Amino acid sequence: MAEKTERAYEKVIEHIKGEIWQGTLKRGERLPPERELAEALGVSRSSVREAIRTLSLLGFVSSTQGAGNFVTCDIEPNLRESLRMMVMLGETNHLQISQLRRGLESENARLAAERVSPRQAARLKELAALMRDEPDPQRASRYDQEFHSLLCEASGNRLIRALFSAMLSTFNDFISTMYVRIVEDEGQAQALHAAHRQLADALAGHDAGAASQAMHRHFEVVDASIRRERPQ
C-alpha cells in the first residue's frame, strides 16, 4: 500500500512539473483544485495533498487559505535550511563557505562593474569608509554584511541573488565571525579594509578587472585568517 501511495504522489508531481514545463501553468497561477487533480490523474486526494506538500517544501508551490495552491519559485528557504543543517552537522566548514562565497562574489564583482548604479556605487564607498572607521567590530561587521549584500544586488543576476539570499543567514554568521577575528590583527584589518575600498572604487569606475583583483585580495585575507585558526 505504501509503495502504491508513493507512486501516486510522484505521478501528481510529474504532472504538475509537466504542466509548468509546457507553459500551461505559469508562476503565480492557481493549480486546479485537489479533487479535480485527483479525478484527472486517477489518484486519491491524499496523494494530491502529499504531492503539493512536497512541492511546497521545495519552494515551487505556495498555499493560501481559502484561495488555493499557486505556482511559485521560492527556493530560498529550502536552500537556507539545507546549508544551515550542513553547518550544524559538520558537513562543511568556514574554508568551504569562503570558497563558495569567493566563486559567487567574484562573478558579482564582475557583473556589478558593468551594472552598478550611481546610488549603489556611492553607498558601497560609504560602507567601506564606515567599516574602516567604526571602532566596534560587531557594528563594523554589519557594514561588511550590507556591503556584500548590496554588491550582490548590483550584479543584476537574479539567480545569483536567489542563491546569495538563500545563504544569507549563514553567510552573515560567517562574515560576523571572520570580521571580528580578522580585525584583531592590525595588519590584516588594514588589508581587509583596503580591499573593500579598492573594490568600491573599481565598481564606481566600472573597472571589472580591478574589481576582480580587489575581490581576490579580499578573500586572500579571509582564507589566511581561516587557515591560521584551523589548518585545512
Short mmCIF file of C-alpha atoms in Angstrom, two decimals:
data_model
loop_
_atom_site.label_atom_id
_atom_site.label_comp_id
_atom_site.label_asym_id
_atom_site.label_seq_id
_atom_site.Cartn_x
_atom_site.Cartn_y
_atom_site.Cartn_z
CA MET A 1 0.00 0.00 0.00
CA ALA A 2 2.82 2.44 0.91
CA GLU A 3 4.52 1.73 -2.40
CA LYS A 4 1.28 2.49 -4.28
CA THR A 5 0.84 5.79 -2.41
CA GLU A 6 4.40 6.81 -3.21
CA ARG A 7 3.91 6.15 -6.90
CA ALA A 8 0.64 8.07 -6.83
CA TYR A 9 2.01 11.27 -5.31
CA GLU A 10 5.03 11.13 -7.62
CA LYS A 11 2.59 10.90 -10.53
CA VAL A 12 0.95 14.12 -9.37
CA ILE A 13 4.32 15.85 -9.02
CA GLU A 14 5.38 14.81 -12.51
CA HIS A 15 2.05 16.00 -13.91
CA ILE A 16 2.40 19.44 -12.32
CA LYS A 17 6.04 19.71 -13.45
CA GLY A 18 4.95 18.76 -16.97
CA GLU A 19 2.28 21.47 -17.00
CA ILE A 20 4.85 24.03 -15.89
CA TRP A 21 7.37 22.82 -18.48
CA GLN A 22 4.80 23.09 -21.26
CA GLY A 23 3.76 26.55 -20.14
CA THR A 24 0.22 25.54 -19.24
CA LEU A 25 0.92 26.60 -15.66
CA LYS A 26 2.93 29.75 -15.01
CA ARG A 27 4.29 31.40 -11.92
CA GLY A 28 1.53 32.99 -9.89
CA GLU A 29 -1.24 30.86 -11.41
CA ARG A 30 -3.51 28.70 -9.30
CA LEU A 31 -3.32 24.93 -9.50
CA PRO A 32 -6.52 23.02 -10.29
CA PRO A 33 -8.49 22.05 -7.16
CA GLU A 34 -7.30 18.91 -5.36
CA ARG A 35 -10.45 17.00 -6.26
CA GLU A 36 -10.07 17.88 -9.94
CA LEU A 37 -6.43 16.76 -9.97
CA ALA A 38 -7.28 13.53 -8.17
CA GLU A 39 -10.03 12.68 -10.64
CA ALA A 40 -7.98 13.61 -13.69
CA LEU A 41 -4.98 11.53 -12.60
CA GLY A 42 -6.87 8.64 -11.02
CA VAL A 43 -5.29 9.08 -7.60
CA SER A 44 -6.58 9.82 -4.12
CA ARG A 45 -6.88 13.33 -2.75
CA SER A 46 -4.40 12.39 -0.05
CA SER A 47 -1.85 11.67 -2.79
CA VAL A 48 -2.54 15.09 -4.32
CA ARG A 49 -2.07 16.73 -0.92
CA GLU A 50 1.20 14.86 -0.39
CA ALA A 51 2.45 16.00 -3.79
CA ILE A 52 1.52 19.61 -3.09
CA ARG A 53 3.15 19.42 0.35
CA THR A 54 6.36 18.14 -1.25
CA LEU A 55 6.36 20.85 -3.92
CA SER A 56 5.67 23.44 -1.22
CA LEU A 57 8.70 22.30 0.79
CA LEU A 58 10.81 22.59 -2.36
CA GLY A 59 9.53 26.13 -2.90
CA PHE A 60 7.55 25.56 -6.09
CA VAL A 61 4.01 25.76 -4.70
CA SER A 62 2.56 28.12 -2.12
CA SER A 63 -0.79 27.71 -0.40
CA THR A 64 -3.19 30.46 0.62
CA GLN A 65 -6.02 29.51 2.91
CA GLY A 66 -9.34 29.91 1.16
CA ALA A 67 -7.70 30.73 -2.18
CA GLY A 68 -5.93 27.52 -3.16
CA ASN A 69 -2.45 26.46 -4.25
CA PHE A 70 -0.31 28.58 -6.54
CA VAL A 71 2.79 28.04 -8.66
CA THR A 72 5.73 29.92 -7.18
CA CYS A 73 9.51 29.86 -7.28
CA ASP A 74 10.74 30.42 -3.74
CA ILE A 75 13.72 28.11 -3.37
CA GLU A 76 15.44 30.26 -0.76
CA PRO A 77 14.00 28.74 2.45
CA ASN A 78 14.86 25.20 1.36
CA LEU A 79 18.41 26.13 0.35
CA ARG A 80 18.89 28.19 3.50
CA GLU A 81 17.86 25.39 5.84
CA SER A 82 19.87 22.79 3.91
CA LEU A 83 23.06 24.85 4.22
CA ARG A 84 22.49 25.58 7.90
CA MET A 85 21.91 21.88 8.54
CA MET A 86 25.18 21.06 6.76
CA VAL A 87 26.99 23.51 9.04
CA MET A 88 25.35 22.12 12.17
CA LEU A 89 26.19 18.54 11.19
CA GLY A 90 29.79 19.42 10.43
CA GLU A 91 29.41 18.60 6.73
CA THR A 92 31.05 21.88 5.75
CA ASN A 93 33.39 24.42 7.37
CA HIS A 94 34.49 28.05 7.20
CA LEU A 95 37.02 27.45 4.44
CA GLN A 96 34.44 25.76 2.21
CA ILE A 97 31.93 28.55 2.88
CA SER A 98 34.62 31.07 1.95
CA GLN A 99 35.36 29.16 -1.27
CA LEU A 100 31.66 29.21 -2.17
CA ARG A 101 31.45 32.91 -1.43
CA ARG A 102 34.58 33.58 -3.48
CA GLY A 103 33.00 31.98 -6.54
CA LEU A 104 29.69 33.81 -6.20
CA GLU A 105 31.15 37.16 -5.25
CA SER A 106 33.86 37.18 -7.89
CA GLU A 107 31.12 36.94 -10.51
CA ASN A 108 29.09 39.52 -8.57
CA ALA A 109 32.01 41.93 -8.77
CA ARG A 110 32.49 41.40 -12.50
CA LEU A 111 28.81 41.89 -13.27
CA ALA A 112 28.38 44.77 -10.84
CA ALA A 113 31.23 46.66 -12.52
CA GLU A 114 29.02 46.77 -15.62
CA ARG A 115 25.67 47.36 -13.95
CA VAL A 116 26.15 49.23 -10.65
CA SER A 117 24.02 52.36 -10.34
CA PRO A 118 25.42 55.68 -9.10
CA ARG A 119 23.38 55.30 -5.91
CA GLN A 120 24.72 51.81 -5.27
CA ALA A 121 28.30 52.85 -6.04
CA ALA A 122 28.05 55.77 -3.62
CA ARG A 123 26.65 53.56 -0.85
CA LEU A 124 29.39 50.95 -1.37
CA LYS A 125 32.04 53.65 -0.94
CA GLU A 126 30.23 54.93 2.15
CA LEU A 127 30.04 51.44 3.67
CA ALA A 128 33.75 50.82 3.03
CA ALA A 129 34.55 54.04 4.91
CA LEU A 130 32.14 53.28 7.75
CA MET A 131 33.63 49.81 8.11
CA ARG A 132 37.17 51.19 8.31
CA ASP A 133 36.32 53.94 10.82
CA GLU A 134 33.96 52.01 13.11
CA PRO A 135 35.75 51.00 16.36
CA ASP A 136 33.12 48.41 17.36
CA PRO A 137 33.91 45.17 15.43
CA GLN A 138 30.34 43.86 15.72
CA ARG A 139 28.86 47.04 14.28
CA ALA A 140 31.55 47.19 11.60
CA SER A 141 30.75 43.60 10.63
CA ARG A 142 27.17 44.69 9.91
CA TYR A 143 28.50 47.30 7.48
CA ASP A 144 30.51 44.46 5.92
CA GLN A 145 27.34 42.36 5.56
CA GLU A 146 25.46 45.24 3.94
CA PHE A 147 28.39 45.85 1.59
CA HIS A 148 28.30 42.30 0.23
CA SER A 149 24.51 42.17 0.04
CA LEU A 150 24.49 45.42 -1.96
CA LEU A 151 27.24 44.08 -4.22
CA CYS A 152 25.04 41.07 -4.95
CA GLU A 153 22.09 43.34 -5.71
CA ALA A 154 24.24 45.44 -8.03
CA SER A 155 25.18 42.36 -10.09
CA GLY A 156 21.67 42.27 -11.53
CA ASN A 157 21.77 38.47 -11.81
CA ARG A 158 18.53 37.04 -10.41
CA LEU A 159 19.88 33.51 -9.97
CA ILE A 160 22.98 34.66 -8.08
CA ARG A 161 20.77 36.91 -5.96
CA ALA A 162 18.45 33.99 -5.16
CA LEU A 163 21.36 31.77 -4.16
CA PHE A 164 23.03 34.52 -2.15
CA SER A 165 19.77 35.42 -0.41
CA ALA A 166 19.11 31.77 0.43
CA MET A 167 22.53 31.51 2.01
CA LEU A 168 22.47 34.96 3.57
CA SER A 169 21.93 33.97 7.19
CA THR A 170 24.83 31.51 7.04
CA PHE A 171 26.98 34.00 5.12
CA ASN A 172 26.22 36.74 7.64
CA ASP A 173 27.10 34.47 10.56
CA PHE A 174 30.34 33.67 8.74
CA ILE A 175 31.10 37.33 7.93
CA SER A 176 30.49 38.40 11.52
CA THR A 177 32.74 35.67 12.92
CA MET A 178 35.54 36.21 10.42
CA TYR A 179 35.42 40.01 10.53
CA VAL A 180 35.87 40.11 14.30
CA ARG A 181 38.71 37.61 14.06
CA ILE A 182 40.49 39.43 11.22
CA VAL A 183 40.42 42.92 12.78
CA GLU A 184 42.14 41.63 15.92
CA ASP A 185 45.30 41.80 13.77
CA GLU A 186 46.03 45.40 12.72
CA GLY A 187 47.82 44.39 9.53
CA GLN A 188 45.03 42.07 8.42
CA ALA A 189 42.41 44.69 9.32
CA GLN A 190 44.15 47.23 7.10
CA ALA A 191 44.39 44.72 4.24
CA LEU A 192 40.69 43.85 4.51
CA HIS A 193 39.58 47.49 4.62
CA ALA A 194 41.86 48.32 1.69
CA ALA A 195 40.30 45.51 -0.35
CA HIS A 196 36.80 46.84 0.31
CA ARG A 197 37.85 50.38 -0.57
CA GLN A 198 39.57 49.22 -3.77
CA LEU A 199 36.53 47.17 -4.71
CA ALA A 200 34.17 50.12 -4.19
CA ASP A 201 36.46 52.38 -6.24
CA ALA A 202 36.70 49.81 -9.05
CA LEU A 203 32.93 49.44 -9.21
CA ALA A 204 32.40 53.19 -9.26
CA GLY A 205 34.82 53.31 -12.20
CA HIS A 206 33.15 50.33 -13.91
CA ASP A 207 36.50 48.55 -13.99
CA ALA A 208 35.74 44.81 -13.97
CA GLY A 209 39.42 43.80 -13.93
CA ALA A 210 40.23 45.92 -10.90
CA ALA A 211 37.06 44.73 -9.16
CA SER A 212 38.07 41.09 -9.67
CA GLN A 213 41.56 41.79 -8.33
CA ALA A 214 40.16 43.54 -5.25
CA MET A 215 37.81 40.63 -4.59
CA HIS A 216 40.74 38.23 -4.90
CA ARG A 217 42.71 40.26 -2.31
CA HIS A 218 39.66 40.29 -0.05
CA PHE A 219 39.40 36.51 0.04
CA GLU A 220 43.14 36.05 0.40
CA VAL A 221 42.82 37.90 3.71
CA VAL A 222 39.77 35.87 4.77
CA ASP A 223 41.25 32.49 3.83
CA ALA A 224 44.58 33.28 5.51
CA SER A 225 42.71 34.01 8.73
CA ILE A 226 40.76 30.74 8.46
CA ARG A 227 43.92 28.70 7.93
CA ARG A 228 45.62 30.30 10.92
CA GLU A 229 42.67 29.37 13.10
CA ARG A 230 42.29 25.82 11.81
CA PRO A 231 44.74 24.48 9.21
CA GLN A 232 42.89 22.60 6.47
#
